[in-house]
Coordinates of N, CA and C in Angstrom, one line a residue:
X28 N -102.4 -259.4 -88.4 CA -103.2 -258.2 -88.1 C -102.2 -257.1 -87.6
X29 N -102.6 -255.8 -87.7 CA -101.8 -254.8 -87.3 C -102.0 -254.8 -85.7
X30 N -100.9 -254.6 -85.1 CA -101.3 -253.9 -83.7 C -102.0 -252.6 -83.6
X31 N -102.4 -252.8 -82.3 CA -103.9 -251.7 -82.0 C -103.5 -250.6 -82.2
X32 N -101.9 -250.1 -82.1 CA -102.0 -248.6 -82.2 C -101.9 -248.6 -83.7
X33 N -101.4 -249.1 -84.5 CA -101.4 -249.3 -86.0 C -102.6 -248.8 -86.4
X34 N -103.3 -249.8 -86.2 CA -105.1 -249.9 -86.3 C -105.3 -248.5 -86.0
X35 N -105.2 -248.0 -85.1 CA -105.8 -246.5 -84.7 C -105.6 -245.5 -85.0
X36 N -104.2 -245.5 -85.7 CA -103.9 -244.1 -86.6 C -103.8 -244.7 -88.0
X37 N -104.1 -245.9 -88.5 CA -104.6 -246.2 -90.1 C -106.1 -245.4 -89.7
X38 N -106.8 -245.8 -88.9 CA -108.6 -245.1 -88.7 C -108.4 -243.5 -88.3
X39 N -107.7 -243.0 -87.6 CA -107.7 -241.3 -87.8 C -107.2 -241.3 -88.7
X40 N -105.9 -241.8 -90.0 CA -105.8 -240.9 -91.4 C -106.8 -241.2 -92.0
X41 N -107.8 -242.7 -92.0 CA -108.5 -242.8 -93.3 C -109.8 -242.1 -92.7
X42 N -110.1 -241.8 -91.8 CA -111.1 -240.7 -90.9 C -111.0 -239.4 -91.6
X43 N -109.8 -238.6 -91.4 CA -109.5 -237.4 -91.3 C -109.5 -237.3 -93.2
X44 N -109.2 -238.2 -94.1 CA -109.3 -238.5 -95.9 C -110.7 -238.6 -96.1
X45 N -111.4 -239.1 -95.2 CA -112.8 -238.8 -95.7 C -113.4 -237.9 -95.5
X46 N -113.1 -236.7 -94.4 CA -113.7 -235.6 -94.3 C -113.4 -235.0 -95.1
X47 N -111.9 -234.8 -95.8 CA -111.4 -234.4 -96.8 C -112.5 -234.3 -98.3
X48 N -113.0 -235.8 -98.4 CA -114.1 -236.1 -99.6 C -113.8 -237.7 -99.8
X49 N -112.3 -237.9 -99.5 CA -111.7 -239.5 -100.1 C -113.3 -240.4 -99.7
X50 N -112.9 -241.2 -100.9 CA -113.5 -242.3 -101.0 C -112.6 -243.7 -100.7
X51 N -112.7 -244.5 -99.8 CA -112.2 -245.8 -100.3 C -112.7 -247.0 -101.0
X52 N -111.8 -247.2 -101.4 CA -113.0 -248.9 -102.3 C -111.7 -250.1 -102.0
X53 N -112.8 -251.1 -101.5 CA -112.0 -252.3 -101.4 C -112.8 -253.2 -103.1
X54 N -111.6 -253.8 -103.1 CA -111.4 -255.0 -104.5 C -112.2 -256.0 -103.7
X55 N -113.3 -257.2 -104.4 CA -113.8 -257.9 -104.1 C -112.9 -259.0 -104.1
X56 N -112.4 -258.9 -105.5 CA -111.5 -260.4 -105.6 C -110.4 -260.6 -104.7
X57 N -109.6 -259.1 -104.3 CA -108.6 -259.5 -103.5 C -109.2 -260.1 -101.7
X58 N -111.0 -259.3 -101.2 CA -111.5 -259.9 -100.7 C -111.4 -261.1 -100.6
X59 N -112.2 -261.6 -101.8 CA -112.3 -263.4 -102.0 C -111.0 -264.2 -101.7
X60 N -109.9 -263.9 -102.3 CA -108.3 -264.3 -102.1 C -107.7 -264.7 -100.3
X61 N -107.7 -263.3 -100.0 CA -107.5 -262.9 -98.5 C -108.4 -264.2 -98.0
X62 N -109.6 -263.7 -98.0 CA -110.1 -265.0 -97.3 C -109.9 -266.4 -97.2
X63 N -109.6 -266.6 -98.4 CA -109.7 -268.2 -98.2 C -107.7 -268.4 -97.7
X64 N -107.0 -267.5 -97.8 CA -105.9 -267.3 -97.5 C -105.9 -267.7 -95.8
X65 N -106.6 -266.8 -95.4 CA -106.7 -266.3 -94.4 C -107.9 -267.5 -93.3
X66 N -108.9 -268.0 -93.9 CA -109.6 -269.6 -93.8 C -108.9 -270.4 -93.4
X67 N -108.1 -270.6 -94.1 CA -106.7 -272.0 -94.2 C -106.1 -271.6 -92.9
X68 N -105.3 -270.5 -93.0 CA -104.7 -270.5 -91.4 C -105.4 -270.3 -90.5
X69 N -106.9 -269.8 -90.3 CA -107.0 -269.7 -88.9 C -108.1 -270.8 -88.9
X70 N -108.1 -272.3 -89.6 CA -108.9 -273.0 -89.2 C -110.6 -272.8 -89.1
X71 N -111.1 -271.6 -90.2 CA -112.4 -271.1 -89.7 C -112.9 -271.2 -91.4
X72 N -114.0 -271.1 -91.2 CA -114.9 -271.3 -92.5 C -114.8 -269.6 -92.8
X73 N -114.7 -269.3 -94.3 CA -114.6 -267.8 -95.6 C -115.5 -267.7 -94.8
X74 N -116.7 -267.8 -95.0 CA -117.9 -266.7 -94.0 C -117.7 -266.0 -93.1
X75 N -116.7 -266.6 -92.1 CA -116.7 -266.4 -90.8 C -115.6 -265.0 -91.2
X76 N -114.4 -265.4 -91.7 CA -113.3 -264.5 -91.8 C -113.8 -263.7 -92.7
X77 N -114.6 -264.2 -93.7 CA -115.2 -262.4 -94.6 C -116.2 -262.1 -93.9
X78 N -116.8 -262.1 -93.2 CA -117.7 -261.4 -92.1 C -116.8 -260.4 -91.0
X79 N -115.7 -261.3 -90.6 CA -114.3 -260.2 -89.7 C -113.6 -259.0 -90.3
X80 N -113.9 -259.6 -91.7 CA -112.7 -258.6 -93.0 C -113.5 -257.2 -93.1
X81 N -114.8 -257.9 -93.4 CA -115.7 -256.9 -93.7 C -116.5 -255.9 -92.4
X82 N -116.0 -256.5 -91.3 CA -116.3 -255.7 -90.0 C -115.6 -254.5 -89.9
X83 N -114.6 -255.2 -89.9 CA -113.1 -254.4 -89.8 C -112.5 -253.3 -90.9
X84 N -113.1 -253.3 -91.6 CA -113.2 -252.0 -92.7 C -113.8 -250.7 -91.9
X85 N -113.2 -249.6 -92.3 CA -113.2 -248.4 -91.9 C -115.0 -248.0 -92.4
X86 N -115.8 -247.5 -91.8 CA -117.3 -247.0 -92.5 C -116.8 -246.0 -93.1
X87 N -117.7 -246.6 -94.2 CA -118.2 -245.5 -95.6 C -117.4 -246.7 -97.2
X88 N -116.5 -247.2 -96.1 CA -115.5 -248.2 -97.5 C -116.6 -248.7 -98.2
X89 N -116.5 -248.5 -99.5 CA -116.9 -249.4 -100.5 C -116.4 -250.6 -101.3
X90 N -117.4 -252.2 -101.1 CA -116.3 -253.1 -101.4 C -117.0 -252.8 -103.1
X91 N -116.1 -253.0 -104.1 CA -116.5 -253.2 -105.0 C -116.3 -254.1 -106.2
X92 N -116.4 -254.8 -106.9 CA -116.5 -256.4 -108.1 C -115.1 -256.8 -107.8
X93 N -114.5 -255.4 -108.4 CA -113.0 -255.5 -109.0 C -112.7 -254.1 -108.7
X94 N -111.1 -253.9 -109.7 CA -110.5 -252.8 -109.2 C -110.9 -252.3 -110.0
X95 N -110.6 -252.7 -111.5 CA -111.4 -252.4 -112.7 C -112.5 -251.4 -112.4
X96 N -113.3 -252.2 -112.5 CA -114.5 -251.7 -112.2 C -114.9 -250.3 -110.5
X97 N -113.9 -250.6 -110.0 CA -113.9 -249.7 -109.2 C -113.6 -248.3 -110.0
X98 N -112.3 -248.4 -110.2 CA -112.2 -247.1 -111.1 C -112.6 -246.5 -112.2
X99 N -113.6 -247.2 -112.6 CA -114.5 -247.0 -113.7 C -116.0 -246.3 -112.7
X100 N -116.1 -247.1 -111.7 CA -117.4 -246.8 -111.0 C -116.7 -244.7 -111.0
X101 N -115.0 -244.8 -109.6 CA -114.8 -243.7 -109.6 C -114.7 -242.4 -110.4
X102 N -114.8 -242.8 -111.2 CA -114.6 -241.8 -112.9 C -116.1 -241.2 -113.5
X103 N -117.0 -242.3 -113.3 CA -118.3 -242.2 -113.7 C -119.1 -241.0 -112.5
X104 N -118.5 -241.1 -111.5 CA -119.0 -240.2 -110.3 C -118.1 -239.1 -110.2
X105 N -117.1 -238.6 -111.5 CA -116.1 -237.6 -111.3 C -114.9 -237.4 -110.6
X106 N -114.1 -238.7 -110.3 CA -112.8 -238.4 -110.0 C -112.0 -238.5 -111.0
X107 N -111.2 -237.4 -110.9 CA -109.9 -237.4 -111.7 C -109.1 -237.9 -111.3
X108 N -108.7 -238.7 -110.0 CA -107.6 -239.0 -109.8 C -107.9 -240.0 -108.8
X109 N -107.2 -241.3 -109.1 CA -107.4 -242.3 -107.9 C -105.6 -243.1 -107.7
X110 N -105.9 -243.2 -106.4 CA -104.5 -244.2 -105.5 C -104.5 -245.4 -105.5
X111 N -104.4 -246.2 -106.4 CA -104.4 -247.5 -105.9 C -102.8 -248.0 -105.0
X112 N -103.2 -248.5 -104.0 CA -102.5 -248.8 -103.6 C -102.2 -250.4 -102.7

């Protein structure tokens, strides 16, 4: 996990990107992955840790299928340009 001041200026830039218009989209599969990654080490059942994953997302994030289809979603709604990163 990032330390808290980490955490706090990742949420004022992706704060201050959305006022801007940014959209973010999380990948489902890398979701699915993470978790059970993430299950294994901390001894807790996927529900539990994709319920934390998914807490812990910035509001307004959208999770979506895949990436694929993420940038297909973003294109269909008029972006010309996306970050994957």
């Amino acid at each position: 996990m990032l330390r808290s001041a980490g955490r706090s200026l990742c949420r004022r830039r992706g704060a201050v990107a959305q006022r801007r218009g940014a959209t973010f989209l999380f990948c489902n599969n890398v979701l699915r992955n993470l978790t059970a990654s993430l299950a294994r080490r901390r001894n807790e059942t996927p529900e539990v840790v994709r319920a934390d994953l998914i807490a812990s997302f910035l509001p307004g994030v959208v999770l979506v299928p895949a990436v694929v289809a993420g940038i297909a979603m973003a294109q269909e709604h008029g972006c010309a340009y996306e970050l994957i990163a």
